[in-house]
Amino acid sequence: MKTSLFAFPFSKSTALKLLRPALRPRIFLKCKQPSPFQPRYAHTPADDPYFQSIVDNPAVLVRTGQKHGPGLIVLILIPVISFGLGTWQVFRLQWKTDLIARFEDRILKPPLPLPPRIDPAAVKDFDYRRVVTTGFLRHDQEMLIGPRIHNGNDGYLVVTPLQREGDASKILVNRGWIPKKFKRQVDRQAGLPIKGVTVEGLLREPWKKNMFTPDNKPELGEFYFPDVEQLAKFSASDPVWIEETMAPDLLKAYDREALGIPIGRPAEVNLRNNHTQYIFTWYALSAATAIMFWMLVRKPPPDSIRRIRQNKEW
């Protein structure tokens, strides 16, 4: 009979059954901030002092059926609105180009003598039309509009009513710009003609004042904006505005500035036409926001959301 180092009082199968629980791997449980002095392994959750049940740590609801919120609607409106504004600027560019061409065609025509009586409602159809008239300047009713900047210097626009010859009406003439130091008439006697004068200039339509321009104070002699209706009422003139013109001559302009003689404007159209820049700006904004919208829509969801969606499909 063979002897063995280990002798069991029971059969081999019974011994394996008794040893099987000891051979099983121990269960690993995650602990919340385990202490280095506490065991990290436990056979059952009851043996782990750091175990948390679903009651202690409830689950967080995650929305998986909708990828984006209401902000996506706002983002999609930006490229649509920007594209519409860019298209609107295209039509504005065409309108402004035709308007400038029509005004330049009027300037090229010879000066038109003003009739004795002028209908203010018809001035709109003759905007930027060159006209000529004669009369006497009423310096006693002179009005200075300013401040106005000319070549970096501060000054004023000289507006003087012109009493036309005969029984003709009295109109407003914008004679041009003078430096600020010649605000008083006694300092610029050379720029105050007494005899009759011939005025050649552009017949202009009245402007509209924006909200940032302060109101005129005629009673104090302060004028900030050429309000034709107000200036005509203040000087008992017809609401007809003439801008006196002169040939562009740098030396002549310097001589006028030194003597306080108003410097007239050149006979040219000075309307601003920035619609091409606006078109580029709005279309560029539309393209940029459209790309951002596409990138946001195509962005993959987070890993947690993707795993939850996969679990729902199981």
mmCIF file of N, CA and C in Angstrom, residues 53-169:
data_model
loop_
_atom_site.group_PDB
_atom_site.id
_atom_site.type_symbol
_atom_site.label_atom_id
_atom_site.label_comp_id
_atom_site.label_asym_id
_atom_site.label_seq_id
_atom_site.Cartn_x
_atom_site.Cartn_y
_atom_site.Cartn_z
ATOM 1 N N SER A 53 -25.150 51.914 -2.749
ATOM 2 C CA SER A 53 -26.238 51.322 -3.516
ATOM 3 C C SER A 53 -26.860 52.381 -4.421
ATOM 4 N N ILE A 54 -27.803 51.985 -5.232
ATOM 5 C CA ILE A 54 -28.484 52.920 -6.129
ATOM 6 C C ILE A 54 -29.337 53.926 -5.368
ATOM 7 N N VAL A 55 -29.688 53.591 -4.119
ATOM 8 C CA VAL A 55 -30.441 54.528 -3.294
ATOM 9 C C VAL A 55 -29.537 55.670 -2.824
ATOM 10 N N ASP A 56 -28.282 55.336 -2.452
ATOM 11 C CA ASP A 56 -27.340 56.359 -2.008
ATOM 12 C C ASP A 56 -26.815 57.196 -3.168
ATOM 13 N N ASN A 57 -26.678 56.630 -4.334
ATOM 14 C CA ASN A 57 -26.138 57.327 -5.505
ATOM 15 C C ASN A 57 -27.088 57.095 -6.680
ATOM 16 N N PRO A 58 -28.192 57.866 -6.753
ATOM 17 C CA PRO A 58 -29.179 57.599 -7.811
ATOM 18 C C PRO A 58 -28.618 57.894 -9.193
ATOM 19 N N ALA A 59 -29.198 57.276 -10.161
ATOM 20 C CA ALA A 59 -28.758 57.449 -11.544
ATOM 21 C C ALA A 59 -29.168 58.821 -12.064
ATOM 22 N N VAL A 60 -28.398 59.353 -13.014
ATOM 23 C CA VAL A 60 -28.661 60.651 -13.642
ATOM 24 C C VAL A 60 -29.322 60.402 -14.986
ATOM 25 N N LEU A 61 -30.462 61.073 -15.205
ATOM 26 C CA LEU A 61 -31.163 60.923 -16.467
ATOM 27 C C LEU A 61 -30.420 61.659 -17.572
ATOM 28 N N VAL A 62 -30.235 61.035 -18.687
ATOM 29 C CA VAL A 62 -29.534 61.598 -19.835
ATOM 30 C C VAL A 62 -30.464 61.556 -21.024
ATOM 31 N N ARG A 63 -30.621 62.730 -21.698
ATOM 32 C CA ARG A 63 -31.470 62.791 -22.892
ATOM 33 C C ARG A 63 -30.679 62.258 -24.084
ATOM 34 N N THR A 64 -31.230 61.255 -24.697
ATOM 35 C CA THR A 64 -30.548 60.621 -25.824
ATOM 36 C C THR A 64 -31.293 60.768 -27.136
ATOM 37 N N GLY A 65 -32.529 61.194 -27.115
ATOM 38 C CA GLY A 65 -33.289 61.278 -28.358
ATOM 39 C C GLY A 65 -33.053 62.566 -29.115
ATOM 40 N N GLN A 66 -32.444 63.605 -28.482
ATOM 41 C CA GLN A 66 -32.232 64.894 -29.116
ATOM 42 C C GLN A 66 -30.781 65.295 -28.943
ATOM 43 N N LYS A 67 -30.108 65.588 -30.063
ATOM 44 C CA LYS A 67 -28.691 65.899 -30.033
ATOM 45 C C LYS A 67 -28.436 67.343 -29.635
ATOM 46 N N HIS A 68 -29.291 68.273 -30.036
ATOM 47 C CA HIS A 68 -29.050 69.696 -29.842
ATOM 48 C C HIS A 68 -30.285 70.339 -29.224
ATOM 49 N N GLY A 69 -30.035 71.503 -28.640
ATOM 50 C CA GLY A 69 -31.104 72.244 -27.998
ATOM 51 C C GLY A 69 -31.697 73.303 -28.905
ATOM 52 N N PRO A 70 -32.475 74.221 -28.328
ATOM 53 C CA PRO A 70 -33.096 75.283 -29.136
ATOM 54 C C PRO A 70 -32.100 76.277 -29.704
ATOM 55 N N GLY A 71 -30.868 76.289 -29.189
ATOM 56 C CA GLY A 71 -29.868 77.191 -29.756
ATOM 57 C C GLY A 71 -29.546 76.887 -31.197
ATOM 58 N N LEU A 72 -29.831 75.652 -31.625
ATOM 59 C CA LEU A 72 -29.580 75.288 -33.019
ATOM 60 C C LEU A 72 -30.482 76.073 -33.961
ATOM 61 N N ILE A 73 -31.687 76.419 -33.519
ATOM 62 C CA ILE A 73 -32.600 77.200 -34.361
ATOM 63 C C ILE A 73 -32.047 78.603 -34.575
ATOM 64 N N VAL A 74 -31.487 79.188 -33.508
ATOM 65 C CA VAL A 74 -30.903 80.527 -33.630
ATOM 66 C C VAL A 74 -29.708 80.498 -34.573
ATOM 67 N N LEU A 75 -28.909 79.451 -34.475
ATOM 68 C CA LEU A 75 -27.724 79.349 -35.315
ATOM 69 C C LEU A 75 -28.087 79.195 -36.785
ATOM 70 N N ILE A 76 -29.155 78.507 -37.081
ATOM 71 C CA ILE A 76 -29.534 78.333 -38.485
ATOM 72 C C ILE A 76 -30.181 79.597 -39.048
ATOM 73 N N LEU A 77 -30.722 80.474 -38.162
ATOM 74 C CA LEU A 77 -31.313 81.718 -38.643
ATOM 75 C C LEU A 77 -30.254 82.735 -39.057
ATOM 76 N N ILE A 78 -29.075 82.683 -38.439
ATOM 77 C CA ILE A 78 -28.035 83.669 -38.744
ATOM 78 C C ILE A 78 -27.589 83.596 -40.201
ATOM 79 N N PRO A 79 -27.217 82.433 -40.745
ATOM 80 C CA PRO A 79 -26.819 82.424 -42.170
ATOM 81 C C PRO A 79 -27.961 82.772 -43.112
ATOM 82 N N VAL A 80 -29.192 82.410 -42.756
ATOM 83 C CA VAL A 80 -30.325 82.733 -43.627
ATOM 84 C C VAL A 80 -30.555 84.245 -43.673
ATOM 85 N N ILE A 81 -30.556 84.884 -42.494
ATOM 86 C CA ILE A 81 -30.769 86.329 -42.447
ATOM 87 C C ILE A 81 -29.602 87.070 -43.101
ATOM 88 N N SER A 82 -28.378 86.612 -42.860
ATOM 89 C CA SER A 82 -27.212 87.270 -43.461
ATOM 90 C C SER A 82 -27.245 87.165 -44.979
ATOM 91 N N PHE A 83 -27.648 86.024 -45.484
ATOM 92 C CA PHE A 83 -27.755 85.867 -46.938
ATOM 93 C C PHE A 83 -28.817 86.804 -47.509
ATOM 94 N N GLY A 84 -29.936 86.959 -46.782
ATOM 95 C CA GLY A 84 -30.973 87.871 -47.244
ATOM 96 C C GLY A 84 -30.502 89.310 -47.253
ATOM 97 N N LEU A 85 -29.744 89.713 -46.204
ATOM 98 C CA LEU A 85 -29.229 91.076 -46.166
ATOM 99 C C LEU A 85 -28.203 91.323 -47.264
ATOM 100 N N GLY A 86 -27.374 90.310 -47.549
ATOM 101 C CA GLY A 86 -26.421 90.457 -48.640
ATOM 102 C C GLY A 86 -27.112 90.618 -49.984
ATOM 103 N N THR A 87 -28.180 89.847 -50.198
ATOM 104 C CA THR A 87 -28.935 89.980 -51.442
ATOM 105 C C THR A 87 -29.608 91.343 -51.525
ATOM 106 N N TRP A 88 -30.107 91.840 -50.399
ATOM 107 C CA TRP A 88 -30.705 93.177 -50.392
ATOM 108 C C TRP A 88 -29.674 94.252 -50.741
ATOM 109 N N GLN A 89 -28.439 94.083 -50.281
ATOM 110 C CA GLN A 89 -27.388 95.040 -50.607
ATOM 111 C C GLN A 89 -27.024 94.998 -52.091
ATOM 112 N N VAL A 90 -27.215 93.859 -52.729
ATOM 113 C CA VAL A 90 -26.982 93.788 -54.177
ATOM 114 C C VAL A 90 -27.944 94.731 -54.911
ATOM 115 N N PHE A 91 -29.202 94.698 -54.516
ATOM 116 C CA PHE A 91 -30.178 95.607 -55.134
ATOM 117 C C PHE A 91 -29.880 97.060 -54.757
ATOM 118 N N ARG A 92 -29.419 97.290 -53.526
ATOM 119 C CA ARG A 92 -29.062 98.650 -53.121
ATOM 120 C C ARG A 92 -27.870 99.168 -53.930
ATOM 121 N N LEU A 93 -26.929 98.303 -54.230
ATOM 122 C CA LEU A 93 -25.785 98.707 -55.037
ATOM 123 C C LEU A 93 -26.222 99.118 -56.431
ATOM 124 N N GLN A 94 -27.127 98.359 -57.025
ATOM 125 C CA GLN A 94 -27.634 98.712 -58.353
ATOM 126 C C GLN A 94 -28.383 100.045 -58.308
ATOM 127 N N TRP A 95 -29.192 100.242 -57.257
ATOM 128 C CA TRP A 95 -29.934 101.499 -57.128
ATOM 129 C C TRP A 95 -29.000 102.685 -56.955
ATOM 130 N N LYS A 96 -27.959 102.557 -56.096
ATOM 131 C CA LYS A 96 -27.037 103.661 -55.858
ATOM 132 C C LYS A 96 -26.201 103.944 -57.101
ATOM 133 N N THR A 97 -25.812 102.922 -57.835
ATOM 134 C CA THR A 97 -25.037 103.136 -59.062
ATOM 135 C C THR A 97 -25.845 103.910 -60.093
ATOM 136 N N ASP A 98 -27.101 103.543 -60.263
ATOM 137 C CA ASP A 98 -27.962 104.272 -61.212
ATOM 138 C C ASP A 98 -28.190 105.712 -60.750
ATOM 139 N N LEU A 99 -28.326 105.918 -59.432
ATOM 140 C CA LEU A 99 -28.549 107.265 -58.917
ATOM 141 C C LEU A 99 -27.337 108.161 -59.167
ATOM 142 N N ILE A 100 -26.147 107.643 -58.899
ATOM 143 C CA ILE A 100 -24.933 108.432 -59.130
ATOM 144 C C ILE A 100 -24.764 108.742 -60.613
ATOM 145 N N ALA A 101 -25.054 107.776 -61.464
ATOM 146 C CA ALA A 101 -24.946 108.022 -62.906
ATOM 147 C C ALA A 101 -25.919 109.096 -63.365
ATOM 148 N N ARG A 102 -27.124 109.115 -62.795
ATOM 149 C CA ARG A 102 -28.103 110.135 -63.164
ATOM 150 C C ARG A 102 -27.657 111.519 -62.694
ATOM 151 N N PHE A 103 -27.087 111.607 -61.488
ATOM 152 C CA PHE A 103 -26.616 112.894 -60.984
ATOM 153 C C PHE A 103 -25.412 113.394 -61.783
ATOM 154 N N GLU A 104 -24.497 112.510 -62.122
ATOM 155 C CA GLU A 104 -23.340 112.927 -62.913
ATOM 156 C C GLU A 104 -23.766 113.405 -64.298
ATOM 157 N N ASP A 105 -24.802 112.812 -64.853
ATOM 158 C CA ASP A 105 -25.300 113.285 -66.141
ATOM 159 C C ASP A 105 -25.871 114.697 -66.018
ATOM 160 N N ARG A 106 -26.497 115.025 -64.887
ATOM 161 C CA ARG A 106 -27.022 116.368 -64.684
ATOM 162 C C ARG A 106 -25.905 117.385 -64.519
ATOM 163 N N ILE A 107 -24.822 117.001 -63.857
ATOM 164 C CA ILE A 107 -23.721 117.940 -63.641
ATOM 165 C C ILE A 107 -23.044 118.302 -64.965
ATOM 166 N N LEU A 108 -22.990 117.382 -65.889
ATOM 167 C CA LEU A 108 -22.332 117.643 -67.161
ATOM 168 C C LEU A 108 -23.108 118.636 -68.037
ATOM 169 N N LYS A 109 -24.350 118.863 -67.735
ATOM 170 C CA LYS A 109 -25.143 119.798 -68.539
ATOM 171 C C LYS A 109 -24.783 121.239 -68.182
ATOM 172 N N PRO A 110 -24.966 122.186 -69.103
ATOM 173 C CA PRO A 110 -24.656 123.594 -68.816
ATOM 174 C C PRO A 110 -25.564 124.135 -67.720
ATOM 175 N N PRO A 111 -25.109 125.194 -67.008
ATOM 176 C CA PRO A 111 -25.922 125.751 -65.917
ATOM 177 C C PRO A 111 -27.289 126.224 -66.416
ATOM 178 N N LEU A 112 -28.283 125.981 -65.582
ATOM 179 C CA LEU A 112 -29.660 126.355 -65.909
ATOM 180 C C LEU A 112 -30.034 127.617 -65.140
ATOM 181 N N PRO A 113 -30.476 128.693 -65.823
ATOM 182 C CA PRO A 113 -30.905 129.899 -65.082
ATOM 183 C C PRO A 113 -32.149 129.591 -64.246
ATOM 184 N N LEU A 114 -32.116 130.038 -63.004
ATOM 185 C CA LEU A 114 -33.258 129.800 -62.123
ATOM 186 C C LEU A 114 -34.431 130.675 -62.544
ATOM 187 N N PRO A 115 -35.623 130.134 -62.558
ATOM 188 C CA PRO A 115 -36.808 130.960 -62.853
ATOM 189 C C PRO A 115 -37.104 131.898 -61.697
ATOM 190 N N PRO A 116 -37.906 132.927 -61.935
ATOM 191 C CA PRO A 116 -38.210 133.871 -60.836
ATOM 192 C C PRO A 116 -38.856 133.189 -59.643
ATOM 193 N N ARG A 117 -39.746 132.254 -59.905
ATOM 194 C CA ARG A 117 -40.406 131.539 -58.819
ATOM 195 C C ARG A 117 -40.080 130.051 -58.926
ATOM 196 N N ILE A 118 -39.781 129.457 -57.789
ATOM 197 C CA ILE A 118 -39.372 128.047 -57.759
ATOM 198 C C ILE A 118 -40.347 127.285 -56.882
ATOM 199 N N ASP A 119 -40.806 126.163 -57.384
ATOM 200 C CA ASP A 119 -41.674 125.288 -56.607
ATOM 201 C C ASP A 119 -40.791 124.360 -55.768
ATOM 202 N N PRO A 120 -40.801 124.459 -54.439
ATOM 203 C CA PRO A 120 -39.938 123.585 -53.618
ATOM 204 C C PRO A 120 -40.200 122.105 -53.849
ATOM 205 N N ALA A 121 -41.435 121.734 -54.221
ATOM 206 C CA ALA A 121 -41.729 120.320 -54.451
ATOM 207 C C ALA A 121 -41.048 119.783 -55.699
ATOM 208 N N ALA A 122 -40.646 120.671 -56.637
ATOM 209 C CA ALA A 122 -40.005 120.232 -57.875
ATOM 210 C C ALA A 122 -38.494 120.142 -57.758
ATOM 211 N N VAL A 123 -37.928 120.538 -56.616
ATOM 212 C CA VAL A 123 -36.475 120.503 -56.453
ATOM 213 C C VAL A 123 -35.943 119.071 -56.523
ATOM 214 N N LYS A 124 -36.734 118.113 -56.057
ATOM 215 C CA LYS A 124 -36.301 116.719 -56.061
ATOM 216 C C LYS A 124 -35.953 116.239 -57.457
ATOM 217 N N ASP A 125 -36.654 116.707 -58.476
ATOM 218 C CA ASP A 125 -36.396 116.283 -59.858
ATOM 219 C C ASP A 125 -35.195 116.994 -60.465
ATOM 220 N N PHE A 126 -34.632 117.986 -59.765
ATOM 221 C CA PHE A 126 -33.473 118.731 -60.270
ATOM 222 C C PHE A 126 -32.294 118.639 -59.302
ATOM 223 N N ASP A 127 -32.284 117.618 -58.466
ATOM 224 C CA ASP A 127 -31.189 117.447 -57.517
ATOM 225 C C ASP A 127 -29.867 117.268 -58.262
ATOM 226 N N TYR A 128 -28.827 117.995 -57.826
ATOM 227 C CA TYR A 128 -27.491 118.025 -58.432
ATOM 228 C C TYR A 128 -27.492 118.686 -59.818
ATOM 229 N N ARG A 129 -28.484 119.490 -60.104
ATOM 230 C CA ARG A 129 -28.523 120.233 -61.373
ATOM 231 C C ARG A 129 -27.782 121.547 -61.190
ATOM 232 N N ARG A 130 -26.898 121.842 -62.116
ATOM 233 C CA ARG A 130 -26.158 123.103 -62.072
ATOM 234 C C ARG A 130 -27.081 124.255 -62.456
ATOM 235 N N VAL A 131 -27.074 125.319 -61.621
ATOM 236 C CA VAL A 131 -27.933 126.474 -61.853
ATOM 237 C C VAL A 131 -27.101 127.731 -61.668
ATOM 238 N N VAL A 132 -27.631 128.855 -62.158
ATOM 239 C CA VAL A 132 -26.986 130.147 -62.023
ATOM 240 C C VAL A 132 -28.053 131.197 -61.771
ATOM 241 N N THR A 133 -27.728 132.150 -60.902
ATOM 242 C CA THR A 133 -28.659 133.230 -60.576
ATOM 243 C C THR A 133 -27.869 134.426 -60.066
ATOM 244 N N THR A 134 -28.505 135.579 -60.020
ATOM 245 C CA THR A 134 -27.864 136.817 -59.564
ATOM 246 C C THR A 134 -28.715 137.460 -58.480
ATOM 247 N N GLY A 135 -28.062 138.296 -57.685
ATOM 248 C CA GLY A 135 -28.769 138.988 -56.618
ATOM 249 C C GLY A 135 -27.812 139.597 -55.615
ATOM 250 N N PHE A 136 -28.332 139.944 -54.442
ATOM 251 C CA PHE A 136 -27.556 140.564 -53.375
ATOM 252 C C PHE A 136 -27.549 139.624 -52.164
ATOM 253 N N LEU A 137 -26.368 139.434 -51.592
ATOM 254 C CA LEU A 137 -26.231 138.576 -50.412
ATOM 255 C C LEU A 137 -26.638 139.349 -49.162
ATOM 256 N N ARG A 138 -27.519 138.754 -48.376
ATOM 257 C CA ARG A 138 -27.991 139.369 -47.131
ATOM 258 C C ARG A 138 -27.077 138.909 -45.988
ATOM 259 N N HIS A 139 -25.972 139.636 -45.805
ATOM 260 C CA HIS A 139 -25.013 139.251 -44.763
ATOM 261 C C HIS A 139 -25.577 139.467 -43.363
ATOM 262 N N ASP A 140 -26.592 140.323 -43.250
ATOM 263 C CA ASP A 140 -27.194 140.535 -41.943
ATOM 264 C C ASP A 140 -27.992 139.328 -41.468
ATOM 265 N N GLN A 141 -28.303 138.413 -42.390
ATOM 266 C CA GLN A 141 -29.037 137.191 -42.035
ATOM 267 C C GLN A 141 -28.158 135.940 -42.185
ATOM 268 N N GLU A 142 -26.867 136.149 -42.135
ATOM 269 C CA GLU A 142 -25.930 135.029 -42.310
ATOM 270 C C GLU A 142 -26.076 134.013 -41.179
ATOM 271 N N MET A 143 -25.917 132.742 -41.516
ATOM 272 C CA MET A 143 -26.000 131.642 -40.546
ATOM 273 C C MET A 143 -24.785 130.730 -40.733
ATOM 274 N N LEU A 144 -24.162 130.366 -39.627
ATOM 275 C CA LEU A 144 -22.986 129.495 -39.642
ATOM 276 C C LEU A 144 -23.382 128.112 -39.133
ATOM 277 N N ILE A 145 -23.102 127.101 -39.925
ATOM 278 C CA ILE A 145 -23.430 125.720 -39.566
ATOM 279 C C ILE A 145 -22.126 125.006 -39.227
ATOM 280 N N GLY A 146 -22.074 124.438 -38.057
ATOM 281 C CA GLY A 146 -20.833 123.761 -37.678
ATOM 282 C C GLY A 146 -20.911 123.146 -36.298
ATOM 283 N N PRO A 147 -19.795 122.555 -35.918
ATOM 284 C CA PRO A 147 -18.496 122.608 -36.607
ATOM 285 C C PRO A 147 -18.415 121.675 -37.809
ATOM 286 N N ARG A 148 -17.566 122.069 -38.774
ATOM 287 C CA ARG A 148 -17.309 121.279 -39.969
ATOM 288 C C ARG A 148 -15.801 121.207 -40.186
ATOM 289 N N ILE A 149 -15.334 120.037 -40.598
ATOM 290 C CA ILE A 149 -13.905 119.794 -40.791
ATOM 291 C C ILE A 149 -13.587 119.886 -42.285
ATOM 292 N N HIS A 150 -12.519 120.619 -42.615
ATOM 293 C CA HIS A 150 -12.048 120.741 -43.994
ATOM 294 C C HIS A 150 -10.530 120.608 -43.992
ATOM 295 N N ASN A 151 -10.043 119.522 -44.596
ATOM 296 C CA ASN A 151 -8.599 119.241 -44.643
ATOM 297 C C ASN A 151 -7.982 119.219 -43.243
ATOM 298 N N GLY A 152 -8.713 118.665 -42.301
ATOM 299 C CA GLY A 152 -8.208 118.544 -40.946
ATOM 300 C C GLY A 152 -8.365 119.768 -40.083
ATOM 301 N N ASN A 153 -8.929 120.841 -40.613
ATOM 302 C CA ASN A 153 -9.111 122.086 -39.856
ATOM 303 C C ASN A 153 -10.583 122.266 -39.490
ATOM 304 N N ASP A 154 -10.795 122.850 -38.312
ATOM 305 C CA ASP A 154 -12.150 123.081 -37.821
ATOM 306 C C ASP A 154 -12.670 124.404 -38.364
ATOM 307 N N GLY A 155 -13.985 124.423 -38.667
ATOM 308 C CA GLY A 155 -14.561 125.645 -39.194
ATOM 309 C C GLY A 155 -16.069 125.565 -39.300
ATOM 310 N N TYR A 156 -16.632 126.379 -40.208
ATOM 311 C CA TYR A 156 -18.086 126.464 -40.359
ATOM 312 C C TYR A 156 -18.445 126.568 -41.843
ATOM 313 N N LEU A 157 -19.708 126.223 -42.113
ATOM 314 C CA LEU A 157 -20.292 126.476 -43.421
ATOM 315 C C LEU A 157 -21.059 127.791 -43.364
ATOM 316 N N VAL A 158 -20.817 128.649 -44.338
ATOM 317 C CA VAL A 158 -21.455 129.961 -44.370
ATOM 318 C C VAL A 158 -22.703 129.866 -45.256
ATOM 319 N N VAL A 159 -23.870 130.075 -44.652
ATOM 320 C CA VAL A 159 -25.142 130.064 -45.379
ATOM 321 C C VAL A 159 -25.697 131.488 -45.353
ATOM 322 N N THR A 160 -25.857 132.053 -46.548
ATOM 323 C CA THR A 160 -26.312 133.435 -46.663
ATOM 324 C C THR A 160 -27.521 133.492 -47.590
ATOM 325 N N PRO A 161 -28.626 134.097 -47.173
ATOM 326 C CA PRO A 161 -29.759 134.271 -48.084
ATOM 327 C C PRO A 161 -29.377 135.201 -49.241
ATOM 328 N N LEU A 162 -29.846 134.875 -50.418
ATOM 329 C CA LEU A 162 -29.606 135.669 -51.621
ATOM 330 C C LEU A 162 -30.914 136.293 -52.062
ATOM 331 N N GLN A 163 -30.956 137.633 -51.992
ATOM 332 C CA GLN A 163 -32.122 138.372 -52.465
ATOM 333 C C GLN A 163 -31.967 138.567 -53.974
ATOM 334 N N ARG A 164 -32.794 137.875 -54.725
ATOM 335 C CA ARG A 164 -32.670 137.907 -56.181
ATOM 336 C C ARG A 164 -33.231 139.214 -56.744
ATOM 337 N N GLU A 165 -32.764 139.534 -57.928
ATOM 338 C CA GLU A 165 -33.131 140.806 -58.547
ATOM 339 C C GLU A 165 -34.607 140.810 -58.936
ATOM 340 N N GLY A 166 -35.180 141.997 -58.953
ATOM 341 C CA GLY A 166 -36.576 142.144 -59.322
ATOM 342 C C GLY A 166 -37.500 141.646 -58.233
ATOM 343 N N ASP A 167 -38.567 141.010 -58.664
ATOM 344 C CA ASP A 167 -39.554 140.452 -57.733
ATOM 345 C C ASP A 167 -39.320 138.967 -57.467
ATOM 346 N N ALA A 168 -38.139 138.489 -57.800
ATOM 347 C CA ALA A 168 -37.849 137.071 -57.587
ATOM 348 C C ALA A 168 -37.748 136.782 -56.084
ATOM 349 N N SER A 169 -37.773 135.492 -55.768
ATOM 350 C CA SER A 169 -37.778 135.072 -54.370
ATOM 351 C C SER A 169 -36.375 135.159 -53.772
#
